[in-house]
XYZ file of C-alpha atoms in Angstrom:
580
model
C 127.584 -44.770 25.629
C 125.498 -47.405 27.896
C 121.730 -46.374 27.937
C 122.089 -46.093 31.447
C 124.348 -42.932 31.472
C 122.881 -41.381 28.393
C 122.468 -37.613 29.103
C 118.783 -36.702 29.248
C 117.171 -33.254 30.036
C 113.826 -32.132 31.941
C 111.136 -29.367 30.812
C 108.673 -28.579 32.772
C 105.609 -26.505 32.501
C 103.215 -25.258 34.949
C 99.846 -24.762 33.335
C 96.661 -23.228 35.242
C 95.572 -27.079 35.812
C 98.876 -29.020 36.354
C 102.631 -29.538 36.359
C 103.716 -31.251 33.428
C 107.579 -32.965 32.855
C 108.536 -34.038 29.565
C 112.651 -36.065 29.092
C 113.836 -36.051 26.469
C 117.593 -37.470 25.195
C 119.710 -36.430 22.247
C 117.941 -37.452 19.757
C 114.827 -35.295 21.160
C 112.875 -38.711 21.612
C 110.802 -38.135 24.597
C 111.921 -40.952 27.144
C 109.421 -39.920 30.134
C 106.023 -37.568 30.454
C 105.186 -36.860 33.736
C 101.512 -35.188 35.037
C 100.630 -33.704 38.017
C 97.190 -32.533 38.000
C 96.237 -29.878 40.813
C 93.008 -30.908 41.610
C 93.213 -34.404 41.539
C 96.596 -34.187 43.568
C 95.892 -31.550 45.853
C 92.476 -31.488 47.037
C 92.987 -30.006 50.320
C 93.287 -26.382 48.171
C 90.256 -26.280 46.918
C 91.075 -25.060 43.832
C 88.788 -25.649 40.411
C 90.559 -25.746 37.216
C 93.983 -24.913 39.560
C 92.882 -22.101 40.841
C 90.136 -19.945 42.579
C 86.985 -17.670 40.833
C 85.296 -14.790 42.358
C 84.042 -13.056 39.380
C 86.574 -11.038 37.635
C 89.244 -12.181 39.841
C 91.381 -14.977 39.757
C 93.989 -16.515 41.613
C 95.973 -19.287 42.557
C 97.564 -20.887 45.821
C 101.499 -20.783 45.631
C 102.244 -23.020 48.030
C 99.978 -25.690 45.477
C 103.036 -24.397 42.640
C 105.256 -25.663 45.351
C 104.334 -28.563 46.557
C 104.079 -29.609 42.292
C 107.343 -29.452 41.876
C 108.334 -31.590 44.987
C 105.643 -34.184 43.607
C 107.047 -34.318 40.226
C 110.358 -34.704 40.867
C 109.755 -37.780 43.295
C 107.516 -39.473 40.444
C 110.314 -38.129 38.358
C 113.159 -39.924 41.276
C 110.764 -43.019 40.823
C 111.285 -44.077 37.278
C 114.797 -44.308 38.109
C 115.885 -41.382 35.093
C 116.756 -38.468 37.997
C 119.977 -39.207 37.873
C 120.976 -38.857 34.341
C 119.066 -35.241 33.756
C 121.844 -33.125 32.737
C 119.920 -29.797 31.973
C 116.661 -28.301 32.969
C 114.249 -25.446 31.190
C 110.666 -24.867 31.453
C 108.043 -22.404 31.189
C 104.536 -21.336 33.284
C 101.792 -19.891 32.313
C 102.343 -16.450 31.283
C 101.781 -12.786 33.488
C 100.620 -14.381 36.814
C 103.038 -13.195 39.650
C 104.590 -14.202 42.682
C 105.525 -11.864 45.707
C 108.806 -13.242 48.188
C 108.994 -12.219 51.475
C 112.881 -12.271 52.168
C 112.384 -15.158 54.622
C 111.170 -16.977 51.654
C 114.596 -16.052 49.728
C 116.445 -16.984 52.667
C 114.358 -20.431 52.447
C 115.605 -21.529 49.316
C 118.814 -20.444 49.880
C 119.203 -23.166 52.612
C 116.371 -26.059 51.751
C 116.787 -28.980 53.943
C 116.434 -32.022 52.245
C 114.889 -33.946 54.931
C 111.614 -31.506 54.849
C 109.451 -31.002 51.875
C 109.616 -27.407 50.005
C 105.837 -27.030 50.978
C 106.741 -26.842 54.544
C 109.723 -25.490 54.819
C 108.496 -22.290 52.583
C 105.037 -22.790 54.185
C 106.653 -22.551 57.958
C 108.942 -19.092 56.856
C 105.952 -17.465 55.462
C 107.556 -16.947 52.391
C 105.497 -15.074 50.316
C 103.585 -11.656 51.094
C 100.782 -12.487 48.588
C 99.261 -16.114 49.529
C 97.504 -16.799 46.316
C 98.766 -14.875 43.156
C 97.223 -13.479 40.567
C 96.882 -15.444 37.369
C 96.127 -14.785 33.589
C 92.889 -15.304 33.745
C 91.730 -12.008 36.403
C 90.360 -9.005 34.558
C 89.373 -7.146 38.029
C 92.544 -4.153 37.232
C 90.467 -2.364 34.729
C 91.468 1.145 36.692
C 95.525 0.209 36.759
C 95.512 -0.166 32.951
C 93.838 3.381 32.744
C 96.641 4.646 34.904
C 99.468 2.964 33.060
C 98.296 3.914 29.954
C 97.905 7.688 31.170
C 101.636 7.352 32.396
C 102.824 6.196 28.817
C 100.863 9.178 27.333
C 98.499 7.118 25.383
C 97.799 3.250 24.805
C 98.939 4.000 21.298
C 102.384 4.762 23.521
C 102.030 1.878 25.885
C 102.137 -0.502 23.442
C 104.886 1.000 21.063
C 107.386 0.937 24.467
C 106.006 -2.752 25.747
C 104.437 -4.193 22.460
C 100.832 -3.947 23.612
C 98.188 -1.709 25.030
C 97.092 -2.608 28.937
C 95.144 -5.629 29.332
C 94.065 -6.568 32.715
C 95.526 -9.865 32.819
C 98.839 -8.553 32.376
C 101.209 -8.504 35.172
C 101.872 -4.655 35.272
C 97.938 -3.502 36.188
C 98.213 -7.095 38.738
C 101.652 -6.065 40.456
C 99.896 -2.107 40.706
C 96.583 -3.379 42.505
C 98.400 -6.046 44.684
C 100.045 -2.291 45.674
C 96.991 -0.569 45.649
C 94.827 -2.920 47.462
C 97.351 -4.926 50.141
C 99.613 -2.063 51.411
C 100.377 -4.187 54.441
C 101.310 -7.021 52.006
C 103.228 -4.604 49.736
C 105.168 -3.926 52.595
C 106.255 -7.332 53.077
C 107.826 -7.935 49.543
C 111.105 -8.652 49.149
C 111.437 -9.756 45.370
C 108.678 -10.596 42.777
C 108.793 -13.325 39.979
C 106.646 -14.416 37.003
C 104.855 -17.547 37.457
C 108.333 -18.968 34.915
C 110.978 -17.431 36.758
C 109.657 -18.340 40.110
C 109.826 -22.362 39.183
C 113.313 -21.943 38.284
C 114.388 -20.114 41.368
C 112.494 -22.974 43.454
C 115.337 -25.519 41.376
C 118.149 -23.426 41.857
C 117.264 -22.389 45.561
C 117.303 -18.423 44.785
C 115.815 -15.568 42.907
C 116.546 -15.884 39.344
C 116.107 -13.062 36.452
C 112.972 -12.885 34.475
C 113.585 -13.774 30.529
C 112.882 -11.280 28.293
C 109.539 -13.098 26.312
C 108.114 -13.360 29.043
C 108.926 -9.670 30.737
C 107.024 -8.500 27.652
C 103.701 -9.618 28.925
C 104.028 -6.944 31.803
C 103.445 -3.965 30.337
C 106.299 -2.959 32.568
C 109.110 -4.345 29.416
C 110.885 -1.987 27.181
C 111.196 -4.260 24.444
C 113.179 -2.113 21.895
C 115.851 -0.918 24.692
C 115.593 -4.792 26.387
C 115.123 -3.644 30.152
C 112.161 -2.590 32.174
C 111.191 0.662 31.599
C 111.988 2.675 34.296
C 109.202 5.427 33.877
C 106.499 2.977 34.100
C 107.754 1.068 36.671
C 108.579 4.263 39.113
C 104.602 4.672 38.315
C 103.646 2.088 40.311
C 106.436 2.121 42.993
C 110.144 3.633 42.803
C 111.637 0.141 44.090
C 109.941 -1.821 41.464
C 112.617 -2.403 39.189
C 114.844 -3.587 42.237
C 111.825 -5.828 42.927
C 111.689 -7.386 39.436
C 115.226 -7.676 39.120
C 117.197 -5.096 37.140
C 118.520 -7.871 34.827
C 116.478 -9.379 32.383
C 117.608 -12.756 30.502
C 117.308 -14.398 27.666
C 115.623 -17.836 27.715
C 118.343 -19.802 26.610
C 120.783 -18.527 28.971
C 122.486 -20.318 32.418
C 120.400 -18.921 35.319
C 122.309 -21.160 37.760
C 123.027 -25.068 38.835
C 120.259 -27.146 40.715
C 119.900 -26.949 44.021
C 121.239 -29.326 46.336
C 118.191 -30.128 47.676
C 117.016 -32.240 44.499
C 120.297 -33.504 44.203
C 119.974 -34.987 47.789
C 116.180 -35.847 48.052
C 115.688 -36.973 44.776
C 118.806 -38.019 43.332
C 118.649 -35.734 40.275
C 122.193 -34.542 39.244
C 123.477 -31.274 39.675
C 122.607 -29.628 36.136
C 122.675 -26.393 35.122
C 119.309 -24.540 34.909
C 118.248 -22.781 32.029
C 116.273 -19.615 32.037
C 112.318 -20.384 32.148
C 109.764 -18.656 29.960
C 106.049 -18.253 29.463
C 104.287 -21.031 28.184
C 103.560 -19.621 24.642
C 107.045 -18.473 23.965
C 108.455 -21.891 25.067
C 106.014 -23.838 22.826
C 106.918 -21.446 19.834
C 110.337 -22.540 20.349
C 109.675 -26.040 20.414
C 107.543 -25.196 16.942
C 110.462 -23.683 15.555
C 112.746 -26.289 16.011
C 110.245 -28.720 14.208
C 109.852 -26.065 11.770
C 113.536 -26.114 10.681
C 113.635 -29.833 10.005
C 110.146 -28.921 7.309
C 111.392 -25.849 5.390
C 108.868 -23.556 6.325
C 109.058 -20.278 8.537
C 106.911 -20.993 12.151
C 103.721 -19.879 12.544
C 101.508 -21.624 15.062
C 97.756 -22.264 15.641
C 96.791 -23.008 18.677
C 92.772 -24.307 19.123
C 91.713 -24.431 22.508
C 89.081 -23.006 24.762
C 90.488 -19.962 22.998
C 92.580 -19.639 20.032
C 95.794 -17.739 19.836
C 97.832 -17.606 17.181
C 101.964 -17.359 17.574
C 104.072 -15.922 14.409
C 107.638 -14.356 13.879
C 108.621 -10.880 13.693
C 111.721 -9.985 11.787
C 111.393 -6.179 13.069
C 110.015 -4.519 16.128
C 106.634 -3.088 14.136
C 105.686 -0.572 16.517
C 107.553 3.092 15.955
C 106.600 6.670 16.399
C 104.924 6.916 12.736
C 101.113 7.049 14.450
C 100.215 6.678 10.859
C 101.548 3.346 10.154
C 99.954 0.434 9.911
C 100.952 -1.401 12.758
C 100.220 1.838 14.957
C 96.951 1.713 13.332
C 96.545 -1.670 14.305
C 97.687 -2.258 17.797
C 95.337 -5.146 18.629
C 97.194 -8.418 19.541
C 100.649 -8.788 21.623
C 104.307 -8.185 20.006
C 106.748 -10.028 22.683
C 110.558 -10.338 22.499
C 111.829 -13.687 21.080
C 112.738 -15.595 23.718
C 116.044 -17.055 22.669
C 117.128 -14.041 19.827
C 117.306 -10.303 20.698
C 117.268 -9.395 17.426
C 113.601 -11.425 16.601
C 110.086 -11.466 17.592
C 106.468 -12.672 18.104
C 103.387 -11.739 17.127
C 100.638 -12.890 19.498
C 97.109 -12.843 18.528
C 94.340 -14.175 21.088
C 90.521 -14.731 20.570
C 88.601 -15.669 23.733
C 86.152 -17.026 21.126
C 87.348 -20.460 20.176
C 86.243 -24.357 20.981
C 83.263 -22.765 23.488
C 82.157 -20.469 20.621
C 82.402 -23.392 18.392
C 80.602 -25.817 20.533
C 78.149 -23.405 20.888
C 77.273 -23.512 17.713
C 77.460 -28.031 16.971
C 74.585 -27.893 19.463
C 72.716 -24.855 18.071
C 72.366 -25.863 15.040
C 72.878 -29.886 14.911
C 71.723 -30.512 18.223
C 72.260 -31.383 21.797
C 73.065 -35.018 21.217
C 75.422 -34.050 17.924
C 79.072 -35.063 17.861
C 82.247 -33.748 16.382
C 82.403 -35.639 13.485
C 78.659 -34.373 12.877
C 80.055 -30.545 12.779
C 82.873 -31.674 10.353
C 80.616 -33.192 8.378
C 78.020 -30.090 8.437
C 80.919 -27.597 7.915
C 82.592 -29.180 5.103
C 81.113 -27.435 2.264
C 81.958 -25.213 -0.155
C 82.530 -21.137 0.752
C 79.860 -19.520 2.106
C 82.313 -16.330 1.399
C 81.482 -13.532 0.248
C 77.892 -14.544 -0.692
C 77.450 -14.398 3.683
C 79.507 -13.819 6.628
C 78.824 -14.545 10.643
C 80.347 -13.493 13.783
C 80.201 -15.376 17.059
C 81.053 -13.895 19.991
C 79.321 -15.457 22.863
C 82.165 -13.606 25.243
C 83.242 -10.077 24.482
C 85.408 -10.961 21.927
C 89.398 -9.470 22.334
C 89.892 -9.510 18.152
C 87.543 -7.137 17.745
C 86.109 -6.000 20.908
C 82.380 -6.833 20.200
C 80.126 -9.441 22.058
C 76.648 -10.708 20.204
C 75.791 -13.253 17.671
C 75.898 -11.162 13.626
C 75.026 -12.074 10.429
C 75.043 -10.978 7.364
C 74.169 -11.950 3.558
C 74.931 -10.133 -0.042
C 71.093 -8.586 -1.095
C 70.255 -6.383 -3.675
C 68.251 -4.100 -0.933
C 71.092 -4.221 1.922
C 72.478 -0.840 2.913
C 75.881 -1.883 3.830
C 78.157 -1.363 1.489
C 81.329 -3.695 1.381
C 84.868 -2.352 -0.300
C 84.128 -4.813 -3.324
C 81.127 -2.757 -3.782
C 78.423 -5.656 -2.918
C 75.773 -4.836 -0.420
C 75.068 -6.684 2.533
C 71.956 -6.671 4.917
C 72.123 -8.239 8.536
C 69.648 -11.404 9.038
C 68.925 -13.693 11.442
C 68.948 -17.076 11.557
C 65.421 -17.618 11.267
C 64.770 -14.936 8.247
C 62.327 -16.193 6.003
C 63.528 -14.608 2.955
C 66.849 -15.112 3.156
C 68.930 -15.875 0.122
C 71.351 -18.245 1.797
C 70.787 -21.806 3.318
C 72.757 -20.753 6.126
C 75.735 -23.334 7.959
C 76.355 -21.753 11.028
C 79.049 -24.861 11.721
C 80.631 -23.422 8.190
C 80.449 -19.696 8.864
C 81.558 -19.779 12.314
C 84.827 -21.661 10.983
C 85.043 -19.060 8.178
C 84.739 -16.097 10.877
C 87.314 -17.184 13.114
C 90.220 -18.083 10.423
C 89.094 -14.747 8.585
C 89.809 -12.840 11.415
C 93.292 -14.416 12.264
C 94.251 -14.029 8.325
C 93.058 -10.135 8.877
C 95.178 -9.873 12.178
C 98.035 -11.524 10.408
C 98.141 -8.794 7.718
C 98.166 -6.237 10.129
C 101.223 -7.186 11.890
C 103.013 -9.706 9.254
C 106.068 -8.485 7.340
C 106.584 -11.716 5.167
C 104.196 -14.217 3.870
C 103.596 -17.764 5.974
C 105.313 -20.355 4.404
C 103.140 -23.298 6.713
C 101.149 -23.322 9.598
C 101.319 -25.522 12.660
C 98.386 -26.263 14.447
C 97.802 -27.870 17.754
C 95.124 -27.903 20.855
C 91.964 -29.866 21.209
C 90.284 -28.750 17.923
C 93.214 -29.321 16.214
C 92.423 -32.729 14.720
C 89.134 -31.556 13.207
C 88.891 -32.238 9.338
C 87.463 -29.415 8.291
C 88.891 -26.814 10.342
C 92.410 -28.038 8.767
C 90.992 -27.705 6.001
C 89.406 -24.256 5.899
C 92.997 -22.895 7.489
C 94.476 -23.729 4.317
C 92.317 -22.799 2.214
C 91.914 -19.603 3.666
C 95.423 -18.784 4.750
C 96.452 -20.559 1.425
C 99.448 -22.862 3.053
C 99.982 -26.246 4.036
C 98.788 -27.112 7.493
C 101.255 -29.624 9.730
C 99.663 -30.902 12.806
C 101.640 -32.123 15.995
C 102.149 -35.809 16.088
C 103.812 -37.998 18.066
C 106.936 -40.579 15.953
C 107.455 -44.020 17.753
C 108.980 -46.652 16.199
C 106.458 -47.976 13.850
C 103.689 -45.504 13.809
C 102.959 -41.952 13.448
C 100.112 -40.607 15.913
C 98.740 -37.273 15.560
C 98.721 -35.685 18.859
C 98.807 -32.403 20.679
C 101.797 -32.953 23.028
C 103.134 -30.787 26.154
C 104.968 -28.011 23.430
C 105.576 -25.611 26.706
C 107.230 -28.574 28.749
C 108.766 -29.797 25.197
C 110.362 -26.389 24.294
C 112.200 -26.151 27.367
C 113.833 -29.532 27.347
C 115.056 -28.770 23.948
C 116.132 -25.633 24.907
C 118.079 -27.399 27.864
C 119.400 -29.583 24.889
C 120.680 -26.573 22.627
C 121.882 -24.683 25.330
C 124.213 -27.454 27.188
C 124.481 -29.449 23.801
C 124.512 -27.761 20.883
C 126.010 -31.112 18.474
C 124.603 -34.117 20.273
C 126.042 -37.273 19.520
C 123.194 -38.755 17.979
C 125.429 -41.935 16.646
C 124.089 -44.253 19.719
C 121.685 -47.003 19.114
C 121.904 -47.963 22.691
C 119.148 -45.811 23.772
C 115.686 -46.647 23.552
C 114.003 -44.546 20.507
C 111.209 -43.777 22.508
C 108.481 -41.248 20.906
C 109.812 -37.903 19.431
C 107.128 -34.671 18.470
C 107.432 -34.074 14.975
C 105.481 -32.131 11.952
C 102.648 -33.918 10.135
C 100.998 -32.533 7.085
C 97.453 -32.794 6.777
C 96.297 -30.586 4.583
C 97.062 -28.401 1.527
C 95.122 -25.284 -0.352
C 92.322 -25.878 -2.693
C 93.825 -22.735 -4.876
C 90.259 -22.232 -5.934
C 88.846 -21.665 -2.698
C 91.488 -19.644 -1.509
C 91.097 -17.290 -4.375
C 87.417 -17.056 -3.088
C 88.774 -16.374 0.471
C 91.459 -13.840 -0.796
C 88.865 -12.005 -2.549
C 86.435 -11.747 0.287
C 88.926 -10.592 2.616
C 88.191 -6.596 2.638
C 84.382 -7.292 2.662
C 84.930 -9.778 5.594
C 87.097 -7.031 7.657
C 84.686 -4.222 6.989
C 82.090 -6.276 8.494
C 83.732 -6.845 11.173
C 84.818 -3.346 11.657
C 81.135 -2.760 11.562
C 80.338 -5.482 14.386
C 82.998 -3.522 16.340
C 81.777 -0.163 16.465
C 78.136 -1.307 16.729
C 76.335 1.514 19.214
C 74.665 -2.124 20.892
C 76.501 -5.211 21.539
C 74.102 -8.040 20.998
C 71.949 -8.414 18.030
C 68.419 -9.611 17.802
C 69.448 -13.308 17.758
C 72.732 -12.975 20.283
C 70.686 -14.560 22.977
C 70.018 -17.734 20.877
């Protein structure tokens, strides 16, 4: 096949801060990455980050969302690719809403390809809600009491949906928009997460909501695989119509491209694959690397926070209140996105590069680098002899806020499960027993807790671990993950021709292009050499268990968890030194 007809296919992904494109061909090289950051391309909004702050709430301008894709898809037009796309998936950022008028349905219905999607959907005020809410607003504190109270219990909430109420979900958002705009309640026609709402902008209607991302609502009846009708009706008896009564999966045909791209940009008509939320998309595109290594998926994600992505061969949640997993309902369980009969466990710690960062310039100083906290942090255990907790934010795994530590001493009074007794110190004790490493212990504190949250909701044991996000090229946090979790640790890299380069890449954008890929073709002919290799994302090991420090870690587990049960139900939140 020339290279100039080679089938190629598009995912997208629209982050808080920009619109990324990744192409990819059949060989899952990636031919083309496209960026379009918000602020940089859109200044006229005003937005900071991609979107606006007012303290606990959060939002973002749609219109911004639409004018994106138009941009991309020109730059997209311009490296002359458009026309050989032959499938399209994608994902968003996850819970953040967005409320059609109907004379924004009717809109994309009929685009005219002479006049940009900002102002044709600008001119038919199509959409009741200007600026949607976003993942990042925590203002619905009162709509998670009531949802809760309509399950019966949070306990209940979260065995029907897979998690308690959190305010950023889209269930408490949807009930205030309610709530708080009547007049703009009144207006809506249709509603879309922030994923289904960029694929009904490419196939010019209103497409279903996939099912992994439907179960960051709170609204999702994950067992029974539709929206639960009671909670819904809660918030309004036409909600359900609103959402959509079907719900897909994210591998499925939501409809062909509309002819307004095909026309204005010269991209094909292609089928459109269902979207999904960015975390369930990039889990995909993990599991597909996954496959080619041997090992079962579980990801690591190190960012501003760190969230951590696993599989679920069963639905853990039942009506045994004395189970485990009942016992233990922090975290998210969401539908697979691309197999009913799977899921994922989502754990998320607000607590992760800021908390870290926090500490390189406590305790190595203002002028410190990276490579200076690697370098202070690789050393042996400081587990069980002493344990620390950072939580500069009030922390989501556990919910506790304040700066804690604590060291084995013959005179402490709190007594572990291993039987050793622990006192709580500060930094600056003078008798202290331990040289303390902050940089060590807060590594420690945060892998501790995700190998504690793991237990809770893990069935079968990791195989490997996949980590990616800014931190994830740091030495000794690869490190202590393997030690502590006590597998091999693969980082995202990037495969050109004659190199490997570790990398995070676009896994969101990535996952849907492959999806596109499996969906339209499953058995690729992968026999032509006619098409440039390009780069292609692929599994890297960099690290594997020192058995005798995992031992150490394995043993200081139950201490580690009761201390942090004890940070939890602290009667104060800070400690003495938790405004360091």
């Amino acid at each position: 096949m020339s290279d100039n007809c080679a089938p190629l296919y598009l995912g997208l992904d629209l982050s808080t801060q920009q619109l990324k494109g990744v192409v990819i061909n059949s060989q899952r090289h990636v031919v083309c990455e496209i960026g379009i950051v918000f602020d940089d391309e859109f200044p006229e909004f005003q937005t900071t980050n991609g979107r606006y702050v007012d303290s606990d709430i959060v939002n973002a301008p749609v219109l911004m969302w639409v004018a994106a894709v138009d941009l991309l898809m020109g730059r997209l037009a311009a490296t002359g690719l458009a026309s050989r796309v032959r499938g399209i998936s994608g994902a968003a950022q996850q819970h953040g809403s967005v409320y059609w008028r109907r004379q924004g349905v009717d809109a994309i219905r009929q685009l005219d390809p002479e006049v940009s999607l900002r102002q044709q959907l600008g001119n038919s005020s199509a959409f009741a809600v200007v600026n949607s809410p976003i993942w990042e607003d925590s203002s619905t504190s009162k709509q998670c009491e009531e949802l809760e109270q309509c399950a019966g219990s949070a306990s209940e909430l979260a065995r029907i949906t897979g998690s308690t109420a959190f305010e950023r979900f889209t269930g408490p958002q949807i009930a205030k928009v309610r709530a708080t705009q009547p007049q703009a309640w009144h207006q809506v026609s249709r509603i879309s997460l922030v994923s289904s709402f960029v694929a009904s902008l490419l196939v010019g209607d209103v497409v279903p909501i996939d099912c992994s991302d439907a179960s960051g609502t709170n609204l999702y009846d994950i067992q029974a695989g539709k929206w639960s009708q009671k909670l819904c009706d809660s918030i309004d008896p036409q909600l359900v119509q609103y959402l959509g009564p079907k719900v897909t999966l994210a591998n499925e045909i939501v409809g062909q491209l509309s002819p307004y791209f095909a026309q204005r940009y010269g991209v094909a008509s292609c089928p459109v694959v269902a979207f999904t939320g960015d975390n369930p998309s990039a889990f995909a595109g993990f599991e597909s690397m996954f496959a080619v290594s041997g090992h079962s998926a579980a990801v690591i994600s190190l960012g501003t926070s760190d969230t951590v992505l696993f599989p679920l061969k069963k639905y853990p949640y039942s009506l045994d209140t004395q189970s485990a997993a009942m016992q233990h309902l922090d975290g998210h369980v969401l539908q697979h996105p691309t197999d009913p009969s799977r899921y994922i466990a989502m754990l998320c710690y607000k607590n992760g590069s800021l908390a870290r960062d926090w500490v390189r310039q406590r305790s190595l100083g203002a002028g410190s680098t990276w490579t200076d906290f690697s370098n202070a942090a690789d050393i042996v255990p400081m587990a069980p002899m002493a344990f620390g907790f950072y939580y500069l934010s009030t922390e989501i795994l556990p919910r506790a806020k304040g700066v804690y530590r604590f060291e084995q001493h013959t005179d402490g009074s709190i007594v572990g499960p291993s039987g050793s007794t622990y006192r709580q110190v500060d930094r600056f004790s003078s008798d202290s027993t331990v040289c303390w490493n902050d940089a060590r212990a807060i590594i420690e504190s945060q892998i501790m807790s995700m190998c504690v949250d793991y237990a809770h909701k893990g069935s079968h044991a990791m195989t490997g671990v996949a980590i990616t996000g800014g931190a994830s090229s740091n030495p000794a946090l690869q490190q202590a993950i393997a030690d502590i979790l006590g597998v091999p640790v693969f980082a995202t890299a990037e495969q050109a021709t004659a190199s490997v380069e570790i990398k995070a890449p676009a896994m969101p954008a990535y996952g849907g292009a492959v999806r596109a890929l499996e969906r339209l073709d499953p058995v690729p002919d992968t026999s032509s050499t006619l098409e440039p290799p390009g780069s292609k994302y692929i599994l890297q090991a960099v690290c594997s268990p020192n058995s005798d420090r995992h031992a150490v870690y394995a043993q200081a587990l139950a201490d580690f968890e009761f201390l942090r049960e004890f940070v939890s139900q602290s009667t104060t939140l800070t400690c003495a030194d938790s405004s360091e």
